[in-house]
One Martini backbone bead per residue (centre of mass of N, CA, C, O) as a GRO file, in nm:
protein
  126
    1UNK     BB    1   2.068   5.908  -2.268
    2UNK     BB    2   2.049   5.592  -2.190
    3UNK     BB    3   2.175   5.309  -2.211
    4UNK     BB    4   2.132   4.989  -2.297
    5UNK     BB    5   2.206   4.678  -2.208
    6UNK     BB    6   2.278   4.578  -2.499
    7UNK     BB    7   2.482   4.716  -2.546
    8UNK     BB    8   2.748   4.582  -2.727
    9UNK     BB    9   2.559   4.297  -2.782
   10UNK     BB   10   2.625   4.030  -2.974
   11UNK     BB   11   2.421   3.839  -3.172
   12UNK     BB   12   2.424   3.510  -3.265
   13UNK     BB   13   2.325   3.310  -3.516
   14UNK     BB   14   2.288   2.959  -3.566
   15UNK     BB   15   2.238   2.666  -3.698
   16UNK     BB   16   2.189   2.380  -3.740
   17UNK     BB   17   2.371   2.116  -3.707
   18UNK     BB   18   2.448   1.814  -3.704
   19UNK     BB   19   2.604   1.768  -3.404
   20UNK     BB   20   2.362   1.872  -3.282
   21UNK     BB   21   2.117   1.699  -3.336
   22UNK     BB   22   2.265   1.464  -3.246
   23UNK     BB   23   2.284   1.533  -2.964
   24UNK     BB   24   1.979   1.558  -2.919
   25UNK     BB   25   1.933   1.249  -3.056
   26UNK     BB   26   2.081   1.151  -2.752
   27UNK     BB   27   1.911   1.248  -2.532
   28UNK     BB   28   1.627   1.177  -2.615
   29UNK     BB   29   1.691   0.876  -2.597
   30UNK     BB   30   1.832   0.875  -2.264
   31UNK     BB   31   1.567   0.964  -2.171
   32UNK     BB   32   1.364   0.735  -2.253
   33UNK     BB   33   1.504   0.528  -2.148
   34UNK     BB   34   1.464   0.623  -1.827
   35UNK     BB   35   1.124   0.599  -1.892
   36UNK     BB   36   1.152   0.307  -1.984
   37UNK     BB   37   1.238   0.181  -1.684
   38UNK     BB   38   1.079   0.323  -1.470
   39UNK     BB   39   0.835   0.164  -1.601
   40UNK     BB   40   0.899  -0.120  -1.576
   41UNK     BB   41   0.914  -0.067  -1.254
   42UNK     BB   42   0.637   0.039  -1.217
   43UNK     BB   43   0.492  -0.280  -1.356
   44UNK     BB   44   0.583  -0.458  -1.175
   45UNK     BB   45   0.539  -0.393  -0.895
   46UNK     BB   46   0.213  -0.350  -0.977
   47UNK     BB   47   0.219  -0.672  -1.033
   48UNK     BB   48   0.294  -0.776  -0.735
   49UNK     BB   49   0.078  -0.651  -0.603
   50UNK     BB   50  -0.144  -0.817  -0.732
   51UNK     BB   51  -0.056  -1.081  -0.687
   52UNK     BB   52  -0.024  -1.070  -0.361
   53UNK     BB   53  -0.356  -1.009  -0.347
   54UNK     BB   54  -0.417  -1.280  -0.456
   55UNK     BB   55  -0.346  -1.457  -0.278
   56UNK     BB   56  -0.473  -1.352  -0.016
   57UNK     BB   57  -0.778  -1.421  -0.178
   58UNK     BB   58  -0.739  -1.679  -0.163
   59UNK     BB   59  -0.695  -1.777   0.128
   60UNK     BB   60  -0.796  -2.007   0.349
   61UNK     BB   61  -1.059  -1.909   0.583
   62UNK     BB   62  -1.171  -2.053   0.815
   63UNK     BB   63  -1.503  -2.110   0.906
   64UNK     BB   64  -1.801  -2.059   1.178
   65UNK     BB   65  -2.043  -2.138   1.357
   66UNK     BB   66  -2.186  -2.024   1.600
   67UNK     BB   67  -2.174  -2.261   1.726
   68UNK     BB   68  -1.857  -2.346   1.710
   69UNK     BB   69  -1.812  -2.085   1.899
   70UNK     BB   70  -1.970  -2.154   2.139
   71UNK     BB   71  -1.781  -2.412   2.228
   72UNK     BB   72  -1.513  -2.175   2.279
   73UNK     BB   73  -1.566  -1.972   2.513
   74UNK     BB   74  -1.456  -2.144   2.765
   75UNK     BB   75  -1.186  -2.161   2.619
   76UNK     BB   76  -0.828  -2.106   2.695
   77UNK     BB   77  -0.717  -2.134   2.423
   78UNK     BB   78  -0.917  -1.885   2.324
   79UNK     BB   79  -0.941  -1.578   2.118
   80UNK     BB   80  -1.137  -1.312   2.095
   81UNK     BB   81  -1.177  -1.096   1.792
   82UNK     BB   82  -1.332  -0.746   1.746
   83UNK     BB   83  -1.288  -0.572   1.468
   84UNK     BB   84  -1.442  -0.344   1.438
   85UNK     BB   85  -1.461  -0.069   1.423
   86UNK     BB   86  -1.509   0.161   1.685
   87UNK     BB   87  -1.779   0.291   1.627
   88UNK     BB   88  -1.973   0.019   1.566
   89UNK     BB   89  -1.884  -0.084   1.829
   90UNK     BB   90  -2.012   0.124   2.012
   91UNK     BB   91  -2.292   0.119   1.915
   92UNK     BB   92  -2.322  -0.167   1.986
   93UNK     BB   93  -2.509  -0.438   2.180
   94UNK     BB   94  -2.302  -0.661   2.002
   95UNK     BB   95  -2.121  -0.875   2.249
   96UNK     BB   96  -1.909  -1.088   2.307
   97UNK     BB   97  -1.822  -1.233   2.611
   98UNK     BB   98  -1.448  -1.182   2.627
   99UNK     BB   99  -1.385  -1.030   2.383
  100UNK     BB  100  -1.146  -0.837   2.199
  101UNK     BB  101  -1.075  -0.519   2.112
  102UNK     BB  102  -0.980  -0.447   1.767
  103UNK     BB  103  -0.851  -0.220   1.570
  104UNK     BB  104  -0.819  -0.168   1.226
  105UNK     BB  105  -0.723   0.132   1.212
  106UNK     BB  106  -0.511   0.047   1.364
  107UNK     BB  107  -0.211  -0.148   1.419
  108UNK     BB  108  -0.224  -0.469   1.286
  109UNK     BB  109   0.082  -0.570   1.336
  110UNK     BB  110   0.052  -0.634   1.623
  111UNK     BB  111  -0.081  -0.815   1.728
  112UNK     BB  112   0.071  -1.066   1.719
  113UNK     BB  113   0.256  -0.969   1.966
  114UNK     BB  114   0.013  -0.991   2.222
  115UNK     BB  115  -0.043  -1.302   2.165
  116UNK     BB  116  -0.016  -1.592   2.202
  117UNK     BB  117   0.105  -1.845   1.941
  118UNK     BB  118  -0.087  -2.101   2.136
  119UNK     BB  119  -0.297  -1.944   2.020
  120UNK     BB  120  -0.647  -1.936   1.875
  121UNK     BB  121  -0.748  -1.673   1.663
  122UNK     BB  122  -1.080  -1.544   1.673
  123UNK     BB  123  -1.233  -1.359   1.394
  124UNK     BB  124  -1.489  -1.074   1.438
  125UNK     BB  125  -1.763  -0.932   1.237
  126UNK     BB  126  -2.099  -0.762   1.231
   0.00000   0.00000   0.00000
């Protein structure tokens, strides 16, 4: 018959003593420590991201009556964009003329520098 893997191998257990102990509510708390700093920074975060969005949403953004836009239309110094998404732009049929269509869902942190800053622009979607 063949030997067997742990032959000759001799296992002791002993007791948890108390320095083992002491070392593990010690891992134990440090381990906590690191999840409760995280968390932490994780409710920061998410506080400051909240605060930001509501400033955000709070910002008086100036609006006009279709009068005040038509009296825009042939100002040379005044750009209107039609934001509405791509799909919903090609479906309609009304569309202001000379306005230009920026799609929201492409990356609109770009708007900013495509227009002289010394234009007015006047965003609508309807």
């Amino acid at each position: 018959m063949g030997h067997s893997p742990l032959a000759g191998i001799i296992i002791k257990f002993r007791p948890a003593g108390e320095r083992d102990i002491i070392s593990n509510l010690v891992k134990e708390r440090k381990m906590a420590a690191k999840h409760f700093w995280t968390i932490i920074a994780f409710l920061i975060v998410f506080a400051l991201t909240g605060c930001l969005q509501n400033l955000a949403l709070n910002t008086k953004v100036p609006r006009m009556t279709k009068e005040d836009l038509t009296s825009l239309l042939d100002n040379p110094e005044v750009i209107i964009l039609d934001v509405r998404i791509a799909d919903e732009w090609k479906r309609s049929d009304l569309k202001i003329k000379g306005a230009v269509h920026e799609d929201p869902e492409k990356d609109y942190r770009t708007w900013g520098s495509k227009y002289p800053k010394e234009k007015t622009l006047v965003f609508y979607c309807s």
